[in-house]
Amino acid sequence: GENVEQHPSTLSVQEGDSAVIKCTYSDSASNYFPWYKQELGKRPQLIIDIRSNVGEKKDQRIAVTLNKTAKHFSLHITETQPEDSAVYFCAASRAGNNNDMRFGAGTRLTVKP
Amino acid sequence: KAGVTQTPRYLIKTRGQQVTLSCSPISGHRSVSWYQQTPGQGLQFLFEYFSETQRNKGNFPGRFSGRQFSNSRSEMNVSTLELGDSALYLCASSSDRGQGYTFGSGTRLTVV
């Protein structure tokens, strides 16, 4: 089955700096790569996703890049704010007929004011 | 539009007992997946149901089972509870069109 590795496990940045979280996956058939944000005591929430036919996607201060050849994808957050502090999870799946989404171990991002 | 509803929110059980957790997906969503979340292990995939059939299963022992009803509601059962089963159990639903999951608030299970 799919195996997703995520780095770093913790990340601390100053407010206004950028944060980058990286993930690798093992199943070359995976074609859907979402990112989730989980604030303390809350449910994970989808913040951005990318499909295998796209190399980059941006939504305001958040962007995701995908390198299918190398089987890795990254989350970029620019101009970080204290409310960005949370645990971020990457995931990979073969979307379509089967939903078998596997998650990375998570990155705890702390944005210091 | 109602979100994913999980009941109960909290449970305390004794080692050796069994427990049943419930998940009602977003209306129209036919895919329901279950995850175990623990501080050290992240989100571990348990299983996924679609149209009352288990399509995918993670690496959990047979004590963990589930089912899905014709209205897409799903239940998860854990028998012979162990202390290590203490975790947040999250259910997520999807439209099964390659869309991301919507998670419920979870059921926090404590085994004593």
Coordinates of N, CA, C and O in Angstrom, one line a residue, chain B residues 33-103:
Chain B
S33 N -14.6 6.7 5.5 CA -13.3 6.1 6.0 C -13.2 6.4 7.4 O -13.6 7.4 8.0
W34 N -12.4 5.5 8.1 CA -12.2 5.6 9.5 C -10.7 5.6 9.7 O -9.9 4.9 9.1
Y35 N -10.3 6.5 10.7 CA -8.9 6.7 11.1 C -8.7 6.7 12.6 O -9.6 7.1 13.3
Q36 N -7.6 6.1 13.0 CA -7.2 6.2 14.4 C -6.1 7.3 14.5 O -5.1 7.2 13.8
Q37 N -6.3 8.2 15.5 CA -5.3 9.2 15.7 C -4.8 9.2 17.1 O -5.5 9.3 18.0
T38 N -3.5 9.0 17.2 CA -2.8 9.0 18.5 C -1.7 10.0 18.4 O -1.2 10.2 17.3
P39 N -1.2 10.5 19.5 CA -0.2 11.5 19.5 C 1.1 11.1 18.7 O 1.7 11.8 18.0
G40 N 1.5 9.9 18.9 CA 2.7 9.4 18.3 C 2.6 8.8 17.0 O 3.6 8.7 16.3
Q41 N 1.4 8.5 16.5 CA 1.3 7.7 15.3 C 0.5 8.5 14.2 O 0.3 7.9 13.1
G42 N 0.1 9.7 14.5 CA -0.6 10.4 13.4 C -2.0 9.8 13.1 O -2.6 9.2 13.9
L43 N -2.3 9.9 11.8 CA -3.6 9.3 11.3 C -3.4 8.0 10.7 O -2.8 7.9 9.6
Q44 N -3.9 7.0 11.3 CA -3.7 5.6 10.8 C -5.0 5.1 10.2 O -6.0 5.2 10.8
F45 N -4.9 4.7 9.0 CA -6.1 4.2 8.2 C -6.6 2.9 8.7 O -5.8 1.9 8.8
L46 N -7.9 2.9 9.0 CA -8.5 1.6 9.5 C -9.2 0.9 8.3 O -8.8 -0.2 8.0
F47 N -10.2 1.6 7.8 CA -10.9 1.0 6.6 C -11.8 2.0 5.9 O -12.0 3.1 6.5
E48 N -12.2 1.7 4.7 CA -13.1 2.5 3.9 C -14.2 1.7 3.4 O -14.1 0.6 3.0
Y49 N -15.4 2.3 3.5 CA -16.6 1.7 3.0 C -17.3 2.5 1.9 O -17.2 3.8 1.9
F50 N -17.8 1.8 0.9 CA -18.5 2.5 -0.1 C -19.7 1.6 -0.5 O -19.5 0.4 -0.8
S51 N -20.9 2.1 -0.5 CA -22.1 1.4 -0.9 C -22.2 0.1 -0.1 O -22.3 -1.0 -0.7
E52 N -22.0 0.1 1.2 CA -22.1 -1.0 2.1 C -21.0 -2.0 2.0 O -21.1 -3.1 2.6
T53 N -20.0 -1.8 1.2 CA -18.9 -2.7 1.0 C -17.6 -2.1 1.5 O -17.3 -1.0 1.2
Q54 N -16.8 -3.0 2.2 CA -15.5 -2.5 2.6 C -14.6 -2.6 1.4 O -14.3 -3.7 0.8
R55 N -14.0 -1.5 0.9 CA -13.2 -1.5 -0.3 C -11.7 -1.5 0.1 O -10.9 -2.1 -0.7
N56 N -11.4 -0.9 1.2 CA -10.0 -0.9 1.6 C -9.8 -1.1 3.1 O -10.7 -0.8 3.9
K57 N -8.7 -1.7 3.5 CA -8.5 -2.0 4.9 C -7.0 -1.7 5.2 O -6.1 -2.0 4.5
G58 N -6.8 -1.1 6.4 CA -5.5 -0.8 6.8 C -4.9 -2.0 7.6 O -5.5 -3.1 7.6
N59 N -3.8 -1.8 8.3 CA -3.1 -2.8 9.0 C -3.5 -2.9 10.5 O -2.7 -2.7 11.4
F60 N -4.7 -3.2 10.7 CA -5.2 -3.3 12.1 C -5.7 -4.7 12.3 O -6.1 -5.4 11.4
P61 N -5.6 -5.2 13.6 CA -6.1 -6.6 13.9 C -7.6 -6.7 13.7 O -8.3 -5.7 13.6
G62 N -8.0 -8.0 13.6 CA -9.4 -8.3 13.3 C -10.4 -7.8 14.4 O -11.6 -7.8 14.2
R63 N -9.8 -7.4 15.5 CA -10.7 -6.8 16.6 C -11.4 -5.6 16.1 O -12.4 -5.2 16.7
F64 N -10.8 -5.0 15.1 CA -11.4 -3.7 14.5 C -12.2 -4.1 13.3 O -11.7 -4.7 12.4
S65 N -13.5 -3.8 13.3 CA -14.4 -4.1 12.2 C -15.3 -3.0 12.0 O -15.5 -2.0 12.8
G66 N -16.0 -3.0 10.9 CA -17.0 -1.9 10.6 C -18.0 -2.4 9.7 O -18.0 -3.6 9.2
R67 N -19.0 -1.5 9.4 CA -20.0 -1.8 8.4 C -20.6 -0.5 8.0 O -20.4 0.5 8.7
Q68 N -21.3 -0.6 6.9 CA -22.0 0.6 6.4 C -23.4 0.2 6.0 O -23.6 -0.9 5.4
F69 N -24.3 1.1 6.3 CA -25.7 0.8 6.0 C -26.2 1.4 4.7 O -25.4 2.2 4.1
S70 N -27.4 1.1 4.3 CA -27.8 1.6 3.0 C -28.0 3.1 2.9 O -28.0 3.7 1.8
N71 N -28.1 3.8 4.1 CA -28.1 5.2 4.1 C -26.8 5.9 4.2 O -26.6 7.1 4.4
S72 N -25.7 5.0 4.0 CA -24.3 5.4 4.1 C -23.8 5.7 5.5 O -22.6 5.8 5.7
R73 N -24.6 5.6 6.5 CA -24.1 5.7 7.9 C -23.2 4.5 8.1 O -23.4 3.4 7.6
S74 N -22.2 4.7 8.9 CA -21.2 3.7 9.2 C -21.0 3.5 10.7 O -21.2 4.4 11.4
E75 N -20.7 2.3 11.0 CA -20.3 2.0 12.4 C -19.0 1.3 12.4 O -18.6 0.6 11.5
M76 N -18.3 1.5 13.5 CA -17.0 0.9 13.7 C -17.1 0.2 15.1 O -17.6 0.7 16.0
N77 N -16.6 -1.1 15.1 CA -16.6 -1.8 16.3 C -15.2 -2.3 16.7 O -14.4 -2.7 15.8
V78 N -14.9 -2.2 18.0 CA -13.7 -2.7 18.5 C -14.0 -3.7 19.6 O -14.7 -3.3 20.6
S79 N -13.6 -4.9 19.5 CA -13.9 -5.9 20.5 C -12.6 -6.1 21.3 O -11.5 -5.8 21.0
T80 N -12.8 -6.7 22.5 CA -11.7 -7.0 23.4 C -10.8 -5.9 23.5 O -9.6 -6.0 23.2
L81 N -11.2 -4.8 24.0 CA -10.5 -3.5 24.1 C -9.2 -3.7 24.8 O -9.1 -4.4 25.9
E82 N -8.1 -3.1 24.3 CA -6.8 -3.0 25.0 C -6.5 -1.6 25.3 O -7.0 -0.6 24.7
L83 N -5.6 -1.4 26.3 CA -5.2 0.0 26.7 C -4.7 0.8 25.5 O -5.0 2.0 25.4
G84 N -4.0 0.1 24.6 CA -3.4 0.8 23.4 C -4.5 1.2 22.4 O -4.1 1.9 21.5
D85 N -5.7 0.9 22.6 CA -6.8 1.3 21.7 C -7.3 2.7 22.1 O -8.1 3.3 21.3
S86 N -6.8 3.2 23.2 CA -7.2 4.6 23.5 C -6.7 5.6 22.5 O -5.5 5.6 22.2
A87 N -7.6 6.3 21.9 CA -7.2 7.2 20.8 C -8.4 8.0 20.4 O -9.5 7.8 20.9
L88 N -8.2 8.9 19.5 CA -9.3 9.7 18.8 C -9.6 8.9 17.5 O -8.7 8.7 16.7
Y89 N -10.8 8.5 17.4 CA -11.3 7.8 16.1 C -12.0 8.8 15.3 O -13.1 9.4 15.7
L90 N -11.5 9.0 14.1 CA -12.0 10.0 13.2 C -12.7 9.3 12.0 O -12.1 8.3 11.4
C91 N -13.8 9.8 11.6 CA -14.5 9.3 10.4 C -14.5 10.4 9.4 O -14.5 11.6 9.8
A92 N -14.4 10.1 8.1 CA -14.3 11.1 7.1 C -15.2 10.6 5.9 O -15.2 9.4 5.6
S93 N -15.9 11.5 5.3 CA -16.7 11.1 4.2 C -16.3 11.9 2.9 O -15.7 12.9 3.0
S94 N -16.6 11.3 1.8 CA -16.2 11.8 0.5 C -17.2 11.5 -0.5 O -18.0 10.5 -0.4
S95 N -17.3 12.3 -1.5 CA -18.2 12.1 -2.6 C -17.7 11.0 -3.6 O -18.4 10.6 -4.5
D96 N -16.5 10.6 -3.4 CA -15.9 9.5 -4.2 C -15.8 10.0 -5.7 O -15.9 9.2 -6.6
R97 N -15.5 11.3 -5.8 CA -15.2 11.8 -7.2 C -13.8 12.4 -7.1 O -13.6 13.4 -7.8
G98 N -12.9 11.8 -6.4 CA -11.6 12.3 -6.3 C -11.5 13.6 -5.4 O -10.6 14.4 -5.6
Q99 N -12.5 13.8 -4.6 CA -12.5 15.0 -3.7 C -11.9 14.7 -2.4 O -11.8 13.5 -1.9
G100 N -11.5 15.7 -1.7 CA -10.9 15.5 -0.3 C -11.9 15.1 0.7 O -13.1 15.2 0.4
Y101 N -11.5 14.6 1.8 CA -12.4 14.2 2.8 C -12.9 15.3 3.6 O -12.2 16.3 3.8
T102 N -14.0 15.1 4.2 CA -14.5 16.0 5.3 C -14.6 15.1 6.6 O -15.2 14.1 6.6
F103 N -13.9 15.6 7.6 CA -13.8 14.8 8.8 C -14.9 15.2 9.8 O -15.3 16.4 9.8

